[in-house]
Coordinates of C-alpha atoms in Angstrom, one line a residue:
Chain W
M1 CA -5.0 23.4 25.2
G2 CA -8.4 25.9 26.4
A3 CA -12.0 26.1 26.3
A4 CA -14.3 24.8 23.6
D5 CA -16.4 27.8 24.6
A6 CA -14.3 30.5 25.1
A7 CA -14.3 33.9 25.4
R8 CA -13.1 35.9 22.2
V9 CA -10.0 37.5 23.4
H10 CA -8.6 33.4 24.0
E11 CA -9.4 32.3 20.6
R12 CA -7.9 35.2 18.9
D13 CA -4.6 34.4 21.3
A14 CA -4.7 30.8 20.2
E15 CA -5.5 31.4 16.7
R16 CA -2.3 34.3 17.1
L17 CA -0.4 31.6 18.6
G18 CA -1.2 28.4 16.3
E19 CA -0.2 30.6 13.5
L20 CA 3.4 31.6 14.7
L21 CA 4.0 27.9 16.4
A22 CA 3.1 26.5 12.5
Q23 CA 5.5 29.8 10.7
Q24 CA 8.4 28.3 13.5
G25 CA 8.2 24.8 12.1
W26 CA 5.6 23.7 15.1
I27 CA 3.3 21.0 14.8
V28 CA 0.4 22.2 16.3
L29 CA -2.2 19.6 18.6
T30 CA -5.2 20.1 20.1
G31 CA -8.4 18.1 21.1
G32 CA -9.1 18.2 18.0
R33 CA -12.9 19.1 17.7
P34 CA -14.3 21.9 16.1
F35 CA -14.9 24.6 19.2
G36 CA -13.0 27.6 21.0
V37 CA -9.6 27.4 21.2
M38 CA -8.9 23.7 19.9
E39 CA -10.6 25.4 15.9
A40 CA -8.9 28.5 16.4
A41 CA -5.1 27.5 17.1
M42 CA -5.6 24.6 14.5
R43 CA -7.0 27.5 12.1
G44 CA -4.1 29.8 12.8
A45 CA -2.0 27.0 12.0
K46 CA -3.1 25.5 8.9
R47 CA -2.6 29.5 7.1
V48 CA 0.5 28.7 7.1
H49 CA 1.8 26.9 3.8
G50 CA 3.2 23.3 4.9
S51 CA 2.1 23.3 8.7
L52 CA 0.8 19.9 10.2
T53 CA -2.5 19.8 13.0
I54 CA -2.9 16.6 15.2
G55 CA -6.4 16.5 16.7
V56 CA -6.5 14.7 19.6
L57 CA -10.3 13.4 19.8
P58 CA -12.4 12.2 23.1
T59 CA -14.8 10.0 21.3
A60 CA -14.6 7.2 19.0
D61 CA -16.3 9.1 16.0
E62 CA -16.7 12.4 16.3
A63 CA -16.0 14.9 12.9
P64 CA -13.1 16.6 14.3
S65 CA -12.5 20.1 13.1
S66 CA -11.7 21.2 9.5
F67 CA -8.7 22.7 10.5
V68 CA -7.0 18.9 11.7
D69 CA -4.5 17.4 9.6
V70 CA -4.8 14.4 11.5
A71 CA -7.4 13.4 13.6
I72 CA -6.0 10.8 16.7
R73 CA -9.2 8.5 18.1
T74 CA -9.3 8.0 21.6
D75 CA -12.9 7.0 23.3
L76 CA -10.8 8.2 26.1
G77 CA -13.3 10.6 27.1
H78 CA -12.1 13.7 29.5
G79 CA -9.3 10.8 30.0
R80 CA -7.8 11.9 26.8
N81 CA -6.7 15.2 28.2
N82 CA -3.6 13.1 29.2
V83 CA -2.9 12.2 25.8
N84 CA -2.9 15.6 24.6
V85 CA -0.3 16.2 27.2
L86 CA 2.2 13.7 27.2
S87 CA 2.1 14.2 23.5
S88 CA 3.2 17.7 23.6
D89 CA 6.7 19.0 23.9
V90 CA 5.2 22.3 25.6
V91 CA 2.1 22.7 26.9
F92 CA 0.4 26.2 25.7
A93 CA -3.2 26.7 27.2
C94 CA -5.0 30.0 25.9
G95 CA -6.9 30.9 29.1
I96 CA -7.8 29.0 31.7
E97 CA -11.5 29.5 32.0
G98 CA -13.1 26.0 32.8
P99 CA -12.1 22.9 34.5
G100 CA -11.2 20.3 31.3
T101 CA -7.9 23.5 30.5
A102 CA -7.3 23.2 34.1
S103 CA -7.1 19.6 33.9
E104 CA -5.1 19.3 30.9
V105 CA -2.6 22.2 33.2
A106 CA -2.7 19.6 36.3
L107 CA -1.4 16.8 33.9
A108 CA 0.8 18.4 32.6
I109 CA 2.6 19.9 35.7
K110 CA 2.1 16.1 36.9
N111 CA 3.8 14.4 33.7
G112 CA 6.9 17.1 34.0
R113 CA 6.1 18.6 30.4
P114 CA 6.8 22.6 30.2
V115 CA 3.7 24.8 30.8
V116 CA 3.2 28.5 28.9
L117 CA -0.3 30.0 30.4
V118 CA -0.7 32.8 28.3
A119 CA -3.3 35.4 29.3
P120 CA -5.0 33.2 32.6
A121 CA -6.8 34.5 35.1
E122 CA -4.9 36.1 38.0
A123 CA -6.5 33.2 40.6
A124 CA -5.3 30.2 38.0
S125 CA -2.0 31.2 37.5
R126 CA -1.7 32.2 41.3
F127 CA -2.9 28.4 42.1
F128 CA -0.6 26.8 38.9
L129 CA 2.5 28.6 40.3
S130 CA 2.3 28.2 43.9
L131 CA 2.1 23.9 43.0
P132 CA 5.4 22.3 43.6
G133 CA 8.0 21.6 40.9
A134 CA 5.6 23.3 38.1
K135 CA 7.7 23.9 35.5
I136 CA 5.1 27.0 34.8
R137 CA 5.6 30.7 32.8
V138 CA 2.8 32.7 32.5
V139 CA 2.5 35.4 29.4
P140 CA 0.0 38.3 28.4
S141 CA -0.1 37.0 25.0
A142 CA 0.6 34.8 21.8
D143 CA 3.3 36.9 20.8
E144 CA 5.5 36.7 23.6
A145 CA 4.2 32.5 24.1
A146 CA 5.6 31.7 20.7
A147 CA 8.8 33.9 21.5
I148 CA 10.1 31.5 24.3
A149 CA 8.3 28.3 23.1
V150 CA 11.8 27.7 21.6
T151 CA 13.9 28.1 25.1
L152 CA 11.2 25.4 26.6
L153 CA 12.0 22.5 25.2
D154 CA 13.2 19.4 26.9
N155 CA 15.5 17.0 26.1
R156 CA 13.4 13.9 25.9
Chain X
M1 CA -0.3 -3.6 13.2
G2 CA 1.8 -6.6 14.0
A3 CA 4.3 -7.7 16.2
A4 CA 7.3 -6.2 17.8
D5 CA 9.7 -10.0 17.5
A6 CA 8.0 -10.6 14.1
A7 CA 9.4 -13.3 11.9
R8 CA 11.3 -12.0 8.6
V9 CA 8.2 -12.4 6.5
H10 CA 5.4 -10.5 8.1
E11 CA 8.7 -7.9 8.8
R12 CA 9.2 -7.4 4.6
D13 CA 4.8 -7.4 4.1
A14 CA 4.8 -4.6 6.4
E15 CA 7.6 -2.5 5.1
R16 CA 6.6 -3.3 1.4
L17 CA 3.0 -1.9 2.4
G18 CA 4.4 0.8 4.3
E19 CA 6.1 2.0 1.0
L20 CA 3.1 1.4 -0.9
L21 CA 0.7 3.3 1.3
A22 CA 2.3 6.4 1.3
Q23 CA 3.6 6.2 -2.3
Q24 CA -0.9 6.4 -2.7
G25 CA -1.2 9.5 -0.6
W26 CA -2.2 7.2 3.1
I27 CA -0.6 8.6 6.5
V28 CA 0.8 5.6 8.0
L29 CA -0.1 5.0 11.7
T30 CA 1.4 2.1 14.3
G31 CA 2.3 1.4 18.1
G32 CA 5.4 3.4 17.0
R33 CA 8.4 1.6 19.4
P34 CA 11.2 0.4 17.0
F35 CA 10.8 -2.7 16.4
G36 CA 9.2 -5.8 13.8
V37 CA 6.0 -5.2 12.1
M38 CA 5.7 -1.1 13.3
E39 CA 9.7 -0.3 12.4
A40 CA 9.3 -2.3 8.7
A41 CA 6.3 -0.3 8.4
M42 CA 7.3 2.5 9.0
R43 CA 10.4 2.8 7.4
G44 CA 9.0 1.6 4.3
A45 CA 6.3 4.6 4.4
K46 CA 9.8 7.0 5.1
R47 CA 11.3 6.1 1.6
V48 CA 8.6 7.4 0.0
H49 CA 8.8 12.3 -0.2
G50 CA 6.3 13.9 1.3
S51 CA 5.1 10.7 3.2
L52 CA 3.9 11.4 6.9
T53 CA 3.5 8.6 9.7
I54 CA 2.3 8.4 13.5
G55 CA 3.8 6.1 15.6
V56 CA 0.8 5.9 19.0
L57 CA 3.1 4.9 22.0
P58 CA 2.2 2.8 24.8
T59 CA 4.2 4.6 27.5
A60 CA 4.5 8.1 28.7
D61 CA 8.4 8.8 27.7
E62 CA 10.3 6.0 25.3
A63 CA 12.3 6.9 22.1
P64 CA 10.2 6.1 19.5
S65 CA 11.3 4.8 16.2
S66 CA 13.6 6.4 14.4
F67 CA 11.1 6.7 11.3
V68 CA 7.8 7.8 12.8
D69 CA 7.1 11.5 12.5
V70 CA 4.7 12.8 15.1
A71 CA 4.7 10.5 18.3
I72 CA 1.8 10.2 20.2
R73 CA 2.1 9.4 23.9
T74 CA -0.5 7.5 25.4
D75 CA 1.1 5.8 28.7
L76 CA -2.2 3.9 28.1
G77 CA -0.2 0.1 28.0
H78 CA -2.2 -2.1 25.7
G79 CA -4.5 -0.2 26.2
R80 CA -3.5 1.8 23.5
N81 CA -4.0 -1.0 20.9
N82 CA -7.9 0.5 21.3
V83 CA -6.3 4.4 20.2
N84 CA -4.8 2.1 17.1
V85 CA -6.7 0.9 15.7
L86 CA -9.9 3.6 16.2
S87 CA -7.4 6.4 14.9
S88 CA -7.2 3.8 11.4
D89 CA -9.3 4.1 8.0
V90 CA -8.0 0.7 7.7
V91 CA -6.3 -1.5 10.3
F92 CA -4.0 -4.2 8.1
A93 CA -2.9 -6.7 10.3
C94 CA 0.9 -8.3 9.3
G95 CA 1.0 -11.9 10.8
I96 CA -0.9 -12.5 14.0
E97 CA 2.1 -13.6 15.8
G98 CA 1.0 -12.5 19.0
P99 CA -1.6 -11.7 21.9
G100 CA -1.1 -8.4 20.9
T101 CA -1.9 -8.3 17.4
A102 CA -4.6 -10.3 18.1
S103 CA -6.2 -7.6 20.3
E104 CA -5.9 -5.2 17.1
V105 CA -7.9 -7.7 15.3
A106 CA -10.9 -8.1 17.5
L107 CA -10.7 -4.3 18.4
A108 CA -10.8 -2.9 15.3
I109 CA -13.4 -5.5 14.1
K110 CA -15.6 -4.1 17.5
N111 CA -15.5 -0.6 16.3
G112 CA -16.7 -1.4 13.0
R113 CA -13.0 -0.6 10.9
P114 CA -12.6 -2.6 8.2
V115 CA -9.0 -5.7 8.5
V116 CA -7.0 -6.5 6.2
L117 CA -5.5 -9.7 7.0
V118 CA -2.0 -10.2 5.5
A119 CA -0.4 -13.7 5.5
P120 CA -2.6 -14.3 8.4
A121 CA -1.6 -18.0 9.6
E122 CA -4.7 -20.3 9.3
A123 CA -5.9 -20.6 12.6
A124 CA -6.4 -17.1 13.2
S125 CA -8.0 -16.1 9.7
R126 CA -10.2 -19.2 10.0
F127 CA -11.1 -17.4 13.6
F128 CA -11.6 -14.4 12.8
L129 CA -13.8 -14.8 9.8
S130 CA -16.1 -17.0 12.1
L131 CA -16.5 -13.8 14.2
P132 CA -20.3 -11.9 13.4
G133 CA -20.2 -8.2 12.0
A134 CA -16.6 -8.9 11.1
K135 CA -15.2 -6.5 7.9
I136 CA -12.1 -8.8 7.3
R137 CA -10.7 -9.3 3.9
V138 CA -7.8 -12.0 4.3
V139 CA -4.6 -11.2 1.3
P140 CA -1.5 -12.8 0.2
S141 CA 0.8 -10.2 -0.1
A142 CA 1.5 -6.1 0.4
D143 CA 0.4 -6.2 -3.1
E144 CA -2.9 -7.7 -2.8
A145 CA -3.4 -5.7 0.4
A146 CA -2.5 -2.2 -1.0
A147 CA -4.7 -2.2 -3.9
I148 CA -7.6 -3.1 -2.1
A149 CA -7.0 -0.7 0.3
V150 CA -9.3 2.7 -1.1
T151 CA -12.0 0.1 -2.0
L152 CA -12.1 -0.2 1.4
L153 CA -12.5 3.2 3.1
D154 CA -15.4 3.5 5.2
N155 CA -17.2 7.3 4.8
R156 CA -16.6 8.6 8.2
Chain K
M1 CA -16.1 -12.6 30.5
G2 CA -18.3 -12.7 27.5
A3 CA -21.2 -11.4 25.3
A4 CA -23.3 -8.8 25.7
D5 CA -26.0 -10.8 23.0
A6 CA -24.9 -14.1 24.3
A7 CA -26.0 -17.7 23.5
R8 CA -28.0 -19.2 25.8
V9 CA -25.7 -21.9 27.0
H10 CA -23.0 -19.5 27.7
E11 CA -25.3 -17.3 29.7
R12 CA -25.9 -20.3 31.9
D13 CA -21.8 -21.0 32.4
A14 CA -21.6 -17.6 32.9
E15 CA -24.7 -17.8 36.0
R16 CA -23.3 -21.8 37.3
L17 CA -19.2 -19.9 37.2
G18 CA -20.2 -17.2 38.6
E19 CA -21.5 -18.7 41.4
L20 CA -19.4 -21.5 42.4
L21 CA -16.7 -18.5 42.0
A22 CA -18.6 -16.7 44.6
Q23 CA -18.9 -20.1 46.9
Q24 CA -15.2 -20.2 46.8
G25 CA -14.8 -16.9 48.2
W26 CA -13.7 -15.5 44.9
I27 CA -14.2 -11.6 43.4
V28 CA -16.6 -12.2 41.0
L29 CA -15.5 -8.9 38.2
T30 CA -17.1 -8.6 34.8
G31 CA -17.7 -5.3 32.3
G32 CA -20.9 -4.6 34.4
R33 CA -23.5 -3.9 32.2
P34 CA -26.8 -5.6 32.4
F35 CA -26.4 -8.0 29.5
G36 CA -26.0 -11.5 28.7
V37 CA -22.5 -13.0 30.2
M38 CA -21.7 -10.4 32.1
E39 CA -25.4 -9.9 34.0
A40 CA -25.8 -13.7 34.5
A41 CA -22.0 -14.4 35.7
M42 CA -22.8 -11.9 38.8
R43 CA -26.6 -12.8 39.3
G44 CA -25.2 -15.9 39.8
A45 CA -22.7 -14.4 41.9
K46 CA -25.5 -12.9 43.7
R47 CA -27.2 -15.9 45.2
V48 CA -24.0 -17.2 47.3
H49 CA -24.6 -14.9 50.7
G50 CA -21.6 -12.2 51.7
S51 CA -20.4 -12.7 47.7
L52 CA -19.1 -9.2 45.9
T53 CA -19.5 -7.9 42.3
I54 CA -17.3 -5.9 40.7
G55 CA -18.8 -4.5 37.3
V56 CA -16.0 -2.2 35.1
L57 CA -18.2 -0.3 32.8
P58 CA -17.1 1.1 29.2
T59 CA -18.5 4.4 29.9
A60 CA -19.0 7.7 32.5
D61 CA -22.8 7.2 33.6
E62 CA -25.0 4.2 31.9
A63 CA -26.6 2.6 34.4
P64 CA -24.8 -0.9 35.9
S65 CA -26.9 -4.2 36.2
S66 CA -28.7 -4.9 39.0
F67 CA -26.7 -7.3 40.1
V68 CA -23.3 -5.1 40.3
D69 CA -22.1 -3.8 44.2
V70 CA -19.2 -1.8 43.1
A71 CA -19.5 -0.2 39.4
I72 CA -15.7 1.3 38.2
R73 CA -16.6 4.0 35.6
T74 CA -14.5 4.2 32.3
D75 CA -15.1 5.9 30.3
L76 CA -12.5 4.1 28.0
G77 CA -15.5 2.9 25.7
H78 CA -13.2 -0.9 24.5
G79 CA -10.8 -0.1 25.9
R80 CA -11.4 -0.5 29.6
N81 CA -11.4 -4.5 28.4
N82 CA -7.6 -3.9 29.0
V83 CA -8.9 -2.9 32.6
N84 CA -11.1 -5.8 33.2
V85 CA -8.4 -8.5 32.3
L86 CA -5.4 -6.3 34.1
S87 CA -7.5 -6.4 37.5
S88 CA -8.4 -10.2 37.4
D89 CA -6.4 -13.3 39.0
V90 CA -7.9 -15.6 36.8
V91 CA -9.6 -14.6 33.4
F92 CA -12.4 -16.8 32.4
A93 CA -14.4 -16.6 29.5
C94 CA -17.9 -18.2 28.3
G95 CA -17.5 -18.8 25.3
I96 CA -15.3 -16.3 22.7
E97 CA -18.6 -15.5 20.4
G98 CA -17.6 -11.5 19.1
P99 CA -14.7 -9.7 18.7
G100 CA -15.6 -8.0 22.1
T101 CA -14.3 -11.1 24.1
A102 CA -11.9 -12.2 21.5
S103 CA -10.2 -8.8 22.4
E104 CA -10.0 -9.6 26.6
V105 CA -8.5 -12.9 26.0
A106 CA -5.9 -11.1 23.9
L107 CA -5.1 -8.6 26.1
A108 CA -5.1 -11.2 28.9
I109 CA -3.0 -13.3 27.4
K110 CA -0.7 -10.6 26.3
N111 CA -0.4 -9.4 29.8
G112 CA 0.4 -12.2 31.2
R113 CA -2.9 -13.4 32.6
P114 CA -4.2 -16.5 33.3
V115 CA -7.3 -17.5 31.5
V116 CA -9.5 -20.5 30.9
L117 CA -12.2 -20.4 28.1
V118 CA -15.5 -22.3 28.9
A119 CA -17.0 -24.2 25.7
P120 CA -15.3 -22.1 22.9
A121 CA -16.1 -22.6 19.6
E122 CA -13.2 -24.9 18.0
A123 CA -12.0 -22.0 16.5
A124 CA -11.8 -19.9 18.8
S125 CA -9.6 -22.2 20.8
R126 CA -7.4 -23.2 18.4
F127 CA -6.2 -19.7 17.6
F128 CA -5.8 -18.7 21.2
L129 CA -3.7 -21.8 21.8
S130 CA -1.5 -21.4 18.8
L131 CA 0.0 -18.4 20.1
P132 CA 3.3 -18.3 21.9
G133 CA 2.8 -17.5 25.6
A134 CA -0.7 -18.2 26.5
K135 CA -1.1 -19.4 29.9
I136 CA -4.6 -21.3 28.8
R137 CA -7.1 -23.8 29.9
V138 CA -9.5 -24.8 27.5
V139 CA -12.8 -26.7 29.6
P140 CA -16.1 -28.2 29.0
S141 CA -18.4 -26.9 31.3
A142 CA -19.0 -24.2 34.1
D143 CA -18.0 -26.5 37.0
E144 CA -14.7 -27.7 35.7
A145 CA -13.5 -23.8 35.1
A146 CA -14.3 -23.8 38.8
A147 CA -12.5 -26.9 39.8
I148 CA -9.1 -25.7 38.8
A149 CA -9.5 -22.2 39.2
V150 CA -7.9 -22.3 42.6
T151 CA -4.8 -23.6 41.1
L152 CA -4.5 -20.9 38.1
L153 CA -3.1 -18.1 40.8
D154 CA -0.2 -16.0 39.5
N155 CA 1.7 -15.3 42.6
R156 CA 1.7 -11.6 42.0
Chain V
M1 CA -7.6 11.9 47.0
G2 CA -4.7 13.2 48.2
A3 CA -1.3 13.7 47.5
A4 CA 1.3 10.6 47.9
D5 CA 3.7 13.0 50.1
A6 CA 1.1 14.8 52.0
A7 CA 1.8 17.0 54.8
R8 CA 0.6 15.4 58.2
V9 CA -2.2 16.8 58.7
H10 CA -3.8 16.3 55.2
E11 CA -2.7 12.2 56.4
R12 CA -4.3 12.9 59.4
D13 CA -7.6 13.8 57.7
A14 CA -8.3 11.6 54.8
E15 CA -7.5 8.8 57.8
R16 CA -10.5 10.2 60.0
L17 CA -12.3 10.8 56.8
G18 CA -11.7 7.3 56.1
E19 CA -13.4 5.8 59.1
L20 CA -16.0 8.5 59.1
L21 CA -17.6 7.5 56.1
A22 CA -16.7 3.8 56.3
Q23 CA -18.7 3.8 59.9
Q24 CA -21.5 5.6 57.4
G25 CA -21.3 2.6 55.0
W26 CA -19.7 4.3 52.5
I27 CA -17.3 2.1 50.1
V28 CA -14.0 4.3 49.9
L29 CA -12.1 3.8 47.5
T30 CA -8.4 5.8 46.4
G31 CA -5.4 5.3 44.0
G32 CA -4.8 2.4 45.7
R33 CA -1.0 2.6 46.2
P34 CA 0.8 2.6 50.0
F35 CA 1.4 6.4 50.2
G36 CA 0.5 9.4 51.6
V37 CA -3.9 10.1 51.5
M38 CA -4.4 7.4 49.8
E39 CA -3.2 4.9 52.5
A40 CA -4.0 7.2 55.3
A41 CA -7.9 7.1 54.2
M42 CA -7.9 3.1 53.5
R43 CA -6.2 2.5 57.3
G44 CA -9.1 4.7 58.7
A45 CA -11.7 2.8 56.7
K46 CA -9.9 -0.6 57.7
R47 CA -10.8 0.5 61.7
V48 CA -14.7 0.0 61.1
H49 CA -16.2 -3.4 60.9
G50 CA -17.2 -4.2 57.3
S51 CA -15.9 -1.5 55.1
L52 CA -15.3 -2.2 51.6
T53 CA -12.2 -0.1 50.0
I54 CA -11.3 -0.1 46.9
G55 CA -8.0 0.7 45.1
V56 CA -7.3 2.1 41.1
L57 CA -3.9 1.8 40.8
P58 CA -1.3 3.7 37.9
T59 CA -0.2 0.2 36.4
A60 CA -0.3 -2.8 35.5
D61 CA 1.4 -4.9 38.3
E62 CA 2.4 -2.8 41.2
A63 CA 1.2 -4.2 44.6
P64 CA -1.1 -2.1 46.1
S65 CA -1.8 -0.8 49.4
S66 CA -2.7 -2.6 52.6
F67 CA -5.4 -2.0 53.0
V68 CA -6.7 -2.6 49.8
D69 CA -9.8 -5.1 49.1
V70 CA -10.3 -4.5 45.7
A71 CA -7.7 -3.8 43.3
I72 CA -8.5 -2.2 39.6
R73 CA -5.5 -2.8 38.0
T74 CA -5.6 0.1 35.0
D75 CA -2.4 0.6 33.5
L76 CA -3.5 4.5 32.4
G77 CA -0.7 6.4 34.3
H78 CA -1.9 9.7 35.3
G79 CA -4.8 9.2 33.1
R80 CA -6.7 6.4 35.7
N81 CA -7.7 10.0 37.9
N82 CA -10.5 10.1 35.9
V83 CA -11.8 6.5 36.9
N84 CA -11.2 7.4 40.0
V85 CA -13.4 10.6 40.3
L86 CA -16.1 8.9 37.8
S87 CA -16.6 6.0 39.7
S88 CA -17.2 8.1 43.1
D89 CA -20.7 9.7 43.3
V90 CA -18.9 12.4 45.5
V91 CA -15.4 13.0 45.4
F92 CA -13.2 14.8 48.6
A93 CA -9.6 16.4 48.5
C94 CA -7.6 16.4 51.2
G95 CA -5.1 19.6 50.4
I96 CA -4.2 19.8 47.1
E97 CA -1.0 20.1 47.5
G98 CA 0.4 18.9 44.2
P99 CA -0.5 18.7 40.2
G100 CA -2.1 14.8 40.4
T101 CA -4.7 15.6 43.1
A102 CA -5.4 19.1 40.8
S103 CA -5.8 17.2 38.0
E104 CA -8.6 15.2 40.0
V105 CA -10.4 17.6 41.6
A106 CA -10.3 19.4 38.2
L107 CA -12.0 16.5 35.8
A108 CA -14.4 15.7 38.9
I109 CA -15.9 19.2 38.0
K110 CA -15.4 18.5 34.5
N111 CA -17.5 15.4 34.7
G112 CA -19.5 16.7 36.9
R113 CA -19.5 15.5 40.4
P114 CA -19.3 16.6 43.6
V115 CA -16.5 17.9 44.9
V116 CA -15.2 18.4 48.9
L117 CA -11.9 19.9 49.1
V118 CA -11.2 20.0 52.9
A119 CA -8.8 22.1 54.3
P120 CA -7.6 23.5 50.8
A121 CA -4.9 26.3 50.6
E122 CA -6.2 29.8 49.9
A123 CA -5.1 30.0 46.1
A124 CA -6.4 26.5 45.8
S125 CA -10.2 26.6 47.1
R126 CA -9.8 30.7 45.5
F127 CA -9.0 29.2 41.8
F128 CA -11.3 26.3 42.1
L129 CA -14.0 27.8 43.3
S130 CA -13.9 30.2 40.7
L131 CA -14.6 27.9 38.0
P132 CA -17.8 27.8 36.3
G133 CA -20.4 25.2 36.7
A134 CA -18.2 23.4 40.0
K135 CA -20.1 22.1 42.5
I136 CA -17.6 23.1 45.3
R137 CA -18.2 22.8 48.8
V138 CA -15.4 23.9 51.1
V139 CA -14.9 22.4 54.9
P140 CA -11.6 22.6 57.3
S141 CA -12.2 19.7 58.4
A142 CA -13.1 15.4 57.9
D143 CA -15.8 15.9 60.3
E144 CA -17.6 18.6 58.7
A145 CA -16.5 16.7 55.4
A146 CA -18.3 13.3 56.3
A147 CA -21.4 14.9 57.8
I148 CA -22.2 17.2 54.6
A149 CA -21.4 13.9 52.8
V150 CA -24.5 12.5 51.9
T151 CA -26.4 15.6 51.1
L152 CA -24.3 15.8 48.0
L153 CA -25.3 12.4 46.2
D154 CA -26.5 13.1 43.3
N155 CA -29.1 10.7 41.4
R156 CA -27.6 8.8 38.8

């Protein structure tokens, strides 16, 4: 998860993370649009042979990122953010630069999904770490995020 | 699409259709639960090497069918029926035995998706064919459904 | 419930039904848009002093009918049809002229809500009456619909 | 908006705010459940003669707070939080004690709705004020919140 108009550092993290997760055999799921962190994560994942990417789109008919293998069209607007996090075993946020990503992190915590914040601003990590019941890890980079991913799997 | 408590004939159609579509390289998407037409279609698809199945679940945490490769968890209740049809290039209904399947066929038409009714009851096909703007084909069996599938692809 | 581009007879039924239900003290809930059966039902209701109308809109920001007292903005597209019927104690369909109304009737049955079909086409009533578990009444006009409304209340 | 298991101070703020807003003729909309800030806000509102309260429930069939005049049943789980904020002209959060309220504040900002944070923790207000494009006011109490409400109305 991350902004559609992300800073370059967060796009780089997302691209690296997408690639590392795909190398470990994870399916990479994003908001599916051809912008920012979503696009970068799936571009990274699709560098890996045999990878699989899922894009959960907010509308009924828009074109997904060209790096999306399977487009799920929800027509839920920002309500699709809840589907994104519910469908994820672990939620990674590359930066929390805007309210869309903030809503996904909040909904992930609310739904009991483990969350990894990758290089968040200090105000963001401080806030989310203050919430009761949050299963959150804060890491400085994509490599650390990928390294701990498997340890965060809940046993659904 | 089809009933969770389907008649055997519709389950057989679904299983055959899932297999035929997967052989043609289609992704098979269903409501994801381990029952009836959903389960049968994905069981058929998973007989094919390299197939991919998507299960769009109504709740946040239930166990999907064991034939689901990717579970999308919506927590939308029956509102997830709209996601099912929006995410499909062609919607196949194996029987229309209950209101859940009826709602999916109606929503598919409303959203402009092509629909194939496989062996529907006469009252069902007569009703849906009467609706204005419906892109509907009625076929007697899974083989006919698979044979015309590719001709129904809209160019989104 | 009913079509946005309804035939005049169904608009007349909706307007009459909205007025009769409001006179009986019911809240009138529709899809909220300024068209067809939705608009007509709420126009009828607002003729009654002290009436209350709710419009459940499919988008985030559109203008509701001027006869809507409370606009609920869902951004769910046609998925809002499930909210319409879940929020209703009794679902009235004035005509079933298109797939949107058909989806609402189907979802109402699926969710166990009582349904009254007012002057439906014969193919529609025959189909919906054939579905198992349907709590459906078919009546020829708004006056009959209003007369039986109170007897259909489930005790939630 | 606010927690179902809120601290007493936030419940008191919510009750006072519900009453003040109803006195000014506002409709008071909450998540509709019989707990915490939701219940308190509507209890306050219903002290005012002629007030109107709307409860947007997450499920299909649960009992709403007894202070709810109109129950909207969404079956959207936490996805109903997007409906809550979209349907509000101004969003008030009494405390941001948990991830549910955090998601509502984030979604309100994402959807361009004006937000008033009433007595938030410092980490929460610092985070949300840091988000770009946020139309947020932070106030210490219900009285200040009600006093500025009308100035925050956007002209939809």
